[in-house]
Amino acid sequence: MRKVDPVKHAEKRQEILDAAERCFIRDGFHGATTASICTEAGISPGHLYHYFPSKEAIIGALVDANLKRVAERFAAASAAPSGVVAALVSEVDQKKPKKTRNARLMLLDMFAEAERNPVLAEVIRKHSRGILTLTADLVRRGQDTGEIDRTLDADAVATVLMSVIDGTRLIGIRDPKLETTKTFGLVKTMIARFLAPPPT
Amino acid sequence: MRKVDPVKHAEKRQEILDAAERCFIRDGFHGATTASICTEAGISPGHLYHYFPSKEAIIGALVDANLKRVAERFAAASAAPSGVVAALVSEVDQKKPKKTRNARLMLLDMFAEAERNPVLAEVIRKHSRGILTLTADLVRRGQDTGEIDRTLDADAVATVLMSVIDGTRLIGIRDPKLETTKTFGLVKTMIARFLAPPPT
Amino acid sequence: MRKVDPVKHAEKRQEILDAAERCFIRDGFHGATTASICTEAGISPGHLYHYFPSKEAIIGALVDANLKRVAERFAAASAAPSGVVAALVSEVDQKKPKKTRNARLMLLDMFAEAERNPVLAEVIRKHSRGILTLTADLVRRGQDTGEIDRTLDADAVATVLMSVIDGTRLIGIRDPKLETTKTFGLVKTMIARFLAPPPT
Amino acid sequence: MRKVDPVKHAEKRQEILDAAERCFIRDGFHGATTASICTEAGISPGHLYHYFPSKEAIIGALVDANLKRVAERFAAASAAPSGVVAALVSEVDQKKPKKTRNARLMLLDMFAEAERNPVLAEVIRKHSRGILTLTADLVRRGQDTGEIDRTLDADAVATVLMSVIDGTRLIGIRDPKLETTKTFGLVKTMIARFLAPPPT
DNA sequence: GATGAATGAGACTTCATTCAT
DNA sequence: CATGAATGAAGTCTCATTCAT
């Protein structure tokens, strides 16, 4: 008799995820309550559980979606015809401050949560491996073209670059005033000098 | 004649802080309960409040102590007679994996918490400014001796280096297997190339 | 189509208030616990907070309802066609001893609580002003008909009468044995002599 | 070897009672903590129990002392050579507002507490009986001299007068603005008319 | 699907009282 | 006498989750 309309179901699910993201950014993973998410999404508390089996599952889905988005953005940058180093450096660029802040908020909550939550940790590891592979390939391409120092280990370089980008994301907690174009520019300089082939 | 023994009080306070740190590392700021801290410290639930007015105050004291320790360690490295770049790079070095992990756990919880807790945010900012000043001075010294590229802005360099170190600390969440000597070595290479004066 | 049933909600809320009143009469505002109220109301500890944001709010609602009831009862008496003095005196009458005792218990807890709780104090003030106005009007009516001494200030008389009634309510604490028909009768005599126009 | 100096002991005891009274007036019987009383009295928490076996005992002693003082003041007024009605009415007089307020605070807390505390209730009853006896005697004296209506039952009159005075004390909770000289004056008028012998 | 009433474990905190020194 | 460290029961309130309708 009754059939679930899978499209509508998926749409509603996404709406809830969006609402949850707003709540998490506003209040953090722990500060946000399922009740607040339901209010934000305009549904009743019980109804949430038609779409997600638990608050943890919402977090998991959100983290997965977020990291996937980042990975895809990076993949797009890699595929772009600009130089290899330019692609590598693209993630450092300063977006709108508000976006930067939101990204940082989610990143920190995600990472902090992942420390005690193996499922989340695995999600992060999965996406990290993807980005790492992509980056390493990019580095190897740069080495082939001579843009990048051939003596560097491409995989290790990828790891270091990912860590640099993560570090860049955190600057704003140390002190919001440090989150400047100058800082980001200097990070790019650092990466450029790091990767540059040694002068002959 | 009979007075409070401030030494004993401070000692007990420290014991509680140590116990709390173990709990926080094990369960996180949110997962750890005041009850678990009391059990770990071997005191009764109410007694905690003779030493700290709230759980938040414990976190605050712990964060302050932790960051102070880091800053002091770094100050010591700066004062050492080894080269300037060596000092700058010292923080990257891999300690015992367990210590690395613990440091990361605290760092993440601290930073995540600070996003919603202005008091904590200010504590972090205070210590960050201290480290930044120290680093910038070190960089300037390096520029004076010719070890470091004179065209770089010392303050901006300090910011970038701090961010790189923060990023290094996070590698283990992305994937514990990446937390290798090789990775850390390559970070040092990056910093060295970044700071090196341009070949004439 | 499907909506919250506001009637049921209000009913449950009232049930809880009734349960709370029983608890407060039995144990006092401080002696009664939210747990005991929940047990009395037959609900779980957490569920209380679907209907009231805090224990204080329950007290507030109860005090408001109680005073409102008193004011309405008095308003009804005022409207009755019996003589003005009879109406004024009606509040003194002795009800069933148990009711008298309960009323006293609530009154005392209310008043004691109001000393430190401005919100409660305002609730009491609000209803007191209502009763005062009503009484003063009644007195003026009596003065018009010649039942009451025209030289008395109606507002001041209202204040004194309210205070007399409050005092009457407290007799039972001084000594339960004093709470007799004789005492109450004499209070009526006092009021009658007080209000009576002077003999010409 | 060690003898307790009973004088010093009694003095310290009184100091503690004074401190406790300040605390109770400030915070109420429930709001005041033994810790705050100790701080106010300048002693350590443990030391309190050298003078009183419990917080309840402090309240008991304080209530006893307070009521005794009231009774004595009233006894003094009774003994004064002024008219009988003047003596009866003396308790109504408005003291300094602050004193009035403090008296009310203590009275309410005392009475509210006595509702659930039989020991306190008995203390109150004891002193009430004393005042009642005194008042009744005074009334009888007035009846002998012709100042007071001879048809009134002296004991019942005493009860009513005590209740009127209690009521007067509460006026300020209903609304602080009502605690005026005019109100108190009118209460005196009421009492005078109440007691006056009927015109022949 | 959808609601919101209901649950219950458990968190943080308070405070009168005791005890070792 | 005097201190203050220590106890532990209990209280208010939160919140993820379930269930009847």
mmCIF file of C-alpha atoms in Angstrom, chain A:
data_model
loop_
_atom_site.group_PDB
_atom_site.id
_atom_site.type_symbol
_atom_site.label_atom_id
_atom_site.label_comp_id
_atom_site.label_asym_id
_atom_site.label_seq_id
_atom_site.Cartn_x
_atom_site.Cartn_y
_atom_site.Cartn_z
ATOM 1 C CA MET A 1 0.000 0.000 0.000
ATOM 2 C CA ARG A 2 2.368 2.591 1.226
ATOM 3 C CA LYS A 3 5.573 3.037 -0.551
ATOM 4 C CA VAL A 4 8.345 5.201 0.670
ATOM 5 C CA ASP A 5 9.230 7.753 -1.892
ATOM 6 C CA PRO A 6 12.993 7.403 -1.915
ATOM 7 C CA VAL A 7 13.542 10.801 -3.407
ATOM 8 C CA LYS A 8 11.528 12.606 -0.806
ATOM 9 C CA HIS A 9 13.149 10.561 1.883
ATOM 10 C CA ALA A 10 16.612 11.522 0.693
ATOM 11 C CA GLU A 11 15.626 15.161 0.452
ATOM 12 C CA LYS A 12 14.307 15.239 3.985
ATOM 13 C CA ARG A 13 17.413 13.455 5.181
ATOM 14 C CA GLN A 14 19.527 16.123 3.563
ATOM 15 C CA GLU A 15 17.443 18.887 5.113
ATOM 16 C CA ILE A 16 18.035 17.360 8.497
ATOM 17 C CA LEU A 17 21.748 17.128 7.829
ATOM 18 C CA ASP A 18 21.816 20.785 6.849
ATOM 19 C CA ALA A 19 19.934 21.730 9.986
ATOM 20 C CA ALA A 20 22.287 19.613 12.052
ATOM 21 C CA GLU A 21 25.302 21.278 10.487
ATOM 22 C CA ARG A 22 23.967 24.710 11.426
ATOM 23 C CA CYS A 23 23.407 23.503 14.965
ATOM 24 C CA PHE A 24 26.830 21.905 15.225
ATOM 25 C CA ILE A 25 28.545 25.017 13.953
ATOM 26 C CA ARG A 26 26.596 27.122 16.384
ATOM 27 C CA ASP A 27 26.874 24.899 19.444
ATOM 28 C CA GLY A 28 29.396 22.180 18.723
ATOM 29 C CA PHE A 29 28.860 18.428 18.593
ATOM 30 C CA HIS A 30 28.255 18.277 22.317
ATOM 31 C CA GLY A 31 26.442 21.538 22.767
ATOM 32 C CA ALA A 32 23.905 20.787 20.055
ATOM 33 C CA THR A 33 21.035 18.592 21.194
ATOM 34 C CA THR A 34 18.839 16.355 19.129
ATOM 35 C CA ALA A 35 15.987 18.575 20.211
ATOM 36 C CA SER A 36 17.671 21.667 18.800
ATOM 37 C CA ILE A 37 18.385 19.857 15.542
ATOM 38 C CA CYS A 38 14.740 18.861 15.266
ATOM 39 C CA THR A 39 13.614 22.407 15.915
ATOM 40 C CA GLU A 40 16.041 23.712 13.331
ATOM 41 C CA ALA A 41 14.863 21.105 10.839
ATOM 42 C CA GLY A 42 11.230 21.714 11.658
ATOM 43 C CA ILE A 43 10.415 18.168 12.639
ATOM 44 C CA SER A 44 9.367 16.467 15.859
ATOM 45 C CA PRO A 45 11.888 14.819 18.155
ATOM 46 C CA GLY A 46 10.626 11.315 17.495
ATOM 47 C CA HIS A 47 10.689 11.812 13.759
ATOM 48 C CA LEU A 48 14.414 12.309 13.659
ATOM 49 C CA TYR A 49 14.798 8.619 14.268
ATOM 50 C CA HIS A 50 13.065 7.753 11.035
ATOM 51 C CA TYR A 51 16.046 9.148 9.245
ATOM 52 C CA PHE A 52 18.953 8.461 11.543
ATOM 53 C CA PRO A 53 19.377 5.777 14.152
ATOM 54 C CA SER A 54 21.251 8.053 16.555
ATOM 55 C CA LYS A 55 22.876 11.410 17.038
ATOM 56 C CA GLU A 56 26.193 9.737 16.371
ATOM 57 C CA ALA A 57 24.955 8.605 12.992
ATOM 58 C CA ILE A 58 24.095 12.189 12.102
ATOM 59 C CA ILE A 59 27.572 13.268 13.021
ATOM 60 C CA GLY A 60 29.010 10.417 11.017
ATOM 61 C CA ALA A 61 26.983 11.294 7.917
ATOM 62 C CA LEU A 62 27.874 14.940 8.244
ATOM 63 C CA VAL A 63 31.570 14.300 8.654
ATOM 64 C CA ASP A 64 31.523 11.975 5.691
ATOM 65 C CA ALA A 65 29.755 14.512 3.510
ATOM 66 C CA ASN A 66 32.050 17.315 4.598
ATOM 67 C CA LEU A 67 35.241 15.455 3.955
ATOM 68 C CA LYS A 68 33.926 14.174 0.676
ATOM 69 C CA ARG A 69 33.230 17.725 -0.414
ATOM 70 C CA VAL A 70 36.760 18.781 0.516
ATOM 71 C CA ALA A 71 38.253 15.848 -1.349
ATOM 72 C CA GLU A 72 36.192 16.616 -4.436
ATOM 73 C CA ARG A 73 37.120 20.251 -4.369
ATOM 74 C CA PHE A 74 40.738 19.250 -4.202
ATOM 75 C CA ALA A 75 40.288 16.717 -6.976
ATOM 76 C CA ALA A 76 38.840 19.455 -9.150
ATOM 77 C CA ALA A 77 41.781 21.715 -8.393
ATOM 78 C CA SER A 78 44.175 18.904 -9.298
ATOM 79 C CA ALA A 79 42.495 18.370 -12.604
ATOM 80 C CA ALA A 80 42.674 22.040 -13.498
ATOM 81 C CA PRO A 81 45.244 22.922 -16.130
ATOM 82 C CA SER A 82 47.127 25.370 -13.929
ATOM 83 C CA GLY A 83 50.534 24.445 -12.628
ATOM 84 C CA VAL A 84 50.988 21.574 -10.221
ATOM 85 C CA VAL A 85 52.218 23.703 -7.354
ATOM 86 C CA ALA A 86 49.321 26.090 -7.876
ATOM 87 C CA ALA A 87 46.917 23.211 -7.471
ATOM 88 C CA LEU A 88 48.665 22.028 -4.342
ATOM 89 C CA VAL A 89 48.527 25.450 -2.850
ATOM 90 C CA SER A 90 44.927 26.179 -3.735
ATOM 91 C CA GLU A 91 43.590 24.791 -0.456
ATOM 92 C CA VAL A 92 45.478 27.364 1.524
ATOM 93 C CA ASP A 93 43.664 30.289 0.025
ATOM 94 C CA GLN A 94 41.596 32.393 2.316
ATOM 95 C CA LYS A 95 37.901 32.175 1.691
ATOM 96 C CA LYS A 96 35.398 34.441 3.330
ATOM 97 C CA PRO A 97 36.266 34.694 7.026
ATOM 98 C CA LYS A 98 32.912 33.249 8.009
ATOM 99 C CA LYS A 99 33.452 30.188 5.868
ATOM 100 C CA THR A 100 36.942 29.815 7.240
ATOM 101 C CA ARG A 101 35.593 29.933 10.730
ATOM 102 C CA ASN A 102 32.850 27.422 10.054
ATOM 103 C CA ALA A 103 35.292 25.056 8.426
ATOM 104 C CA ARG A 104 37.558 25.305 11.423
ATOM 105 C CA LEU A 105 34.716 24.719 13.848
ATOM 106 C CA MET A 106 33.679 21.555 12.084
ATOM 107 C CA LEU A 107 37.249 20.377 11.610
ATOM 108 C CA LEU A 108 38.060 20.675 15.278
ATOM 109 C CA ASP A 109 34.900 19.044 16.483
ATOM 110 C CA MET A 110 35.376 16.289 13.957
ATOM 111 C CA PHE A 111 38.940 15.629 14.937
ATOM 112 C CA ALA A 112 38.278 15.877 18.661
ATOM 113 C CA GLU A 113 35.355 13.513 18.345
ATOM 114 C CA ALA A 114 37.327 11.086 16.210
ATOM 115 C CA GLU A 115 39.845 10.619 19.022
ATOM 116 C CA ARG A 116 37.292 8.586 20.990
ATOM 117 C CA ASN A 117 35.092 7.363 18.175
ATOM 118 C CA PRO A 118 36.683 4.673 16.002
ATOM 119 C CA VAL A 119 33.942 4.819 13.390
ATOM 120 C CA LEU A 120 34.548 8.507 12.851
ATOM 121 C CA ALA A 121 38.274 7.926 12.901
ATOM 122 C CA GLU A 122 37.901 5.443 10.068
ATOM 123 C CA VAL A 123 35.809 7.863 8.038
ATOM 124 C CA ILE A 124 38.511 10.468 8.394
ATOM 125 C CA ARG A 125 41.236 7.989 7.568
ATOM 126 C CA LYS A 126 39.385 6.901 4.437
ATOM 127 C CA HIS A 127 39.097 10.400 3.036
ATOM 128 C CA SER A 128 42.588 11.306 4.123
ATOM 129 C CA ARG A 129 43.955 8.402 2.159
ATOM 130 C CA GLY A 130 42.080 9.612 -0.886
ATOM 131 C CA ILE A 131 43.466 13.127 -0.604
ATOM 132 C CA LEU A 132 46.898 11.773 0.086
ATOM 133 C CA THR A 133 46.874 9.589 -3.025
ATOM 134 C CA LEU A 134 45.684 12.482 -5.125
ATOM 135 C CA THR A 135 48.343 14.770 -3.733
ATOM 136 C CA ALA A 136 51.114 12.253 -4.142
ATOM 137 C CA ASP A 137 50.123 11.747 -7.783
ATOM 138 C CA LEU A 138 50.146 15.458 -8.309
ATOM 139 C CA VAL A 139 53.576 15.701 -6.760
ATOM 140 C CA ARG A 140 54.857 12.949 -8.991
ATOM 141 C CA ARG A 141 53.465 14.749 -12.018
ATOM 142 C CA GLY A 142 55.289 17.874 -10.886
ATOM 143 C CA GLN A 143 58.476 15.886 -10.527
ATOM 144 C CA ASP A 144 58.024 14.545 -14.030
ATOM 145 C CA THR A 145 57.631 18.038 -15.434
ATOM 146 C CA GLY A 146 60.540 19.302 -13.374
ATOM 147 C CA GLU A 147 58.407 21.693 -11.340
ATOM 148 C CA ILE A 148 59.167 19.762 -8.179
ATOM 149 C CA ASP A 149 62.370 18.544 -6.655
ATOM 150 C CA ARG A 150 62.866 14.946 -7.829
ATOM 151 C CA THR A 151 64.751 13.891 -4.720
ATOM 152 C CA LEU A 152 61.684 14.284 -2.505
ATOM 153 C CA ASP A 153 59.550 11.271 -1.579
ATOM 154 C CA ALA A 154 56.189 12.005 -3.133
ATOM 155 C CA ASP A 155 54.144 10.187 -0.472
ATOM 156 C CA ALA A 156 55.939 11.861 2.380
ATOM 157 C CA VAL A 157 55.541 15.224 0.698
ATOM 158 C CA ALA A 158 51.821 14.625 0.384
ATOM 159 C CA THR A 159 51.620 13.906 4.100
ATOM 160 C CA VAL A 160 53.542 17.034 4.966
ATOM 161 C CA LEU A 161 51.405 19.196 2.703
ATOM 162 C CA MET A 162 48.205 17.845 4.181
ATOM 163 C CA SER A 163 49.532 18.555 7.649
ATOM 164 C CA VAL A 164 50.505 22.083 6.651
ATOM 165 C CA ILE A 165 47.000 22.730 5.409
ATOM 166 C CA ASP A 166 45.510 21.360 8.608
ATOM 167 C CA GLY A 167 47.817 23.625 10.561
ATOM 168 C CA THR A 168 46.756 26.607 8.486
ATOM 169 C CA ARG A 169 43.165 25.889 9.399
ATOM 170 C CA LEU A 170 43.949 26.140 13.090
ATOM 171 C CA ILE A 171 45.643 29.534 13.065
ATOM 172 C CA GLY A 172 42.419 31.278 13.929
ATOM 173 C CA ILE A 173 42.078 29.559 17.275
ATOM 174 C CA ARG A 174 45.510 30.585 18.360
ATOM 175 C CA ASP A 175 44.458 34.120 17.625
ATOM 176 C CA PRO A 176 41.819 35.244 15.129
ATOM 177 C CA LYS A 177 43.948 38.219 14.193
ATOM 178 C CA LEU A 178 46.598 35.938 12.710
ATOM 179 C CA GLU A 179 44.236 34.653 10.046
ATOM 180 C CA THR A 180 45.531 37.145 7.464
ATOM 181 C CA THR A 181 46.236 37.143 3.783
ATOM 182 C CA LYS A 182 49.857 37.765 4.637
ATOM 183 C CA THR A 183 50.058 34.611 6.684
ATOM 184 C CA PHE A 184 48.414 32.530 3.995
ATOM 185 C CA GLY A 185 50.702 34.072 1.385
ATOM 186 C CA LEU A 186 53.750 33.169 3.384
ATOM 187 C CA VAL A 187 52.530 29.593 3.688
ATOM 188 C CA LYS A 188 52.422 29.477 -0.077
ATOM 189 C CA THR A 189 55.965 30.800 -0.220
ATOM 190 C CA MET A 190 57.042 28.101 2.192
ATOM 191 C CA ILE A 191 55.492 25.380 0.073
ATOM 192 C CA ALA A 192 56.974 26.811 -3.094
ATOM 193 C CA ARG A 193 60.479 26.891 -1.628
ATOM 194 C CA PHE A 194 59.967 23.439 -0.175
ATOM 195 C CA LEU A 195 59.060 21.883 -3.487
ATOM 196 C CA ALA A 196 61.334 23.873 -5.764
ATOM 197 C CA PRO A 197 64.080 21.873 -7.438
ATOM 198 C CA PRO A 198 67.473 22.770 -6.044
ATOM 199 C CA PRO A 199 69.323 25.354 -8.066
ATOM 200 C CA THR A 200 71.877 23.661 -10.235
#
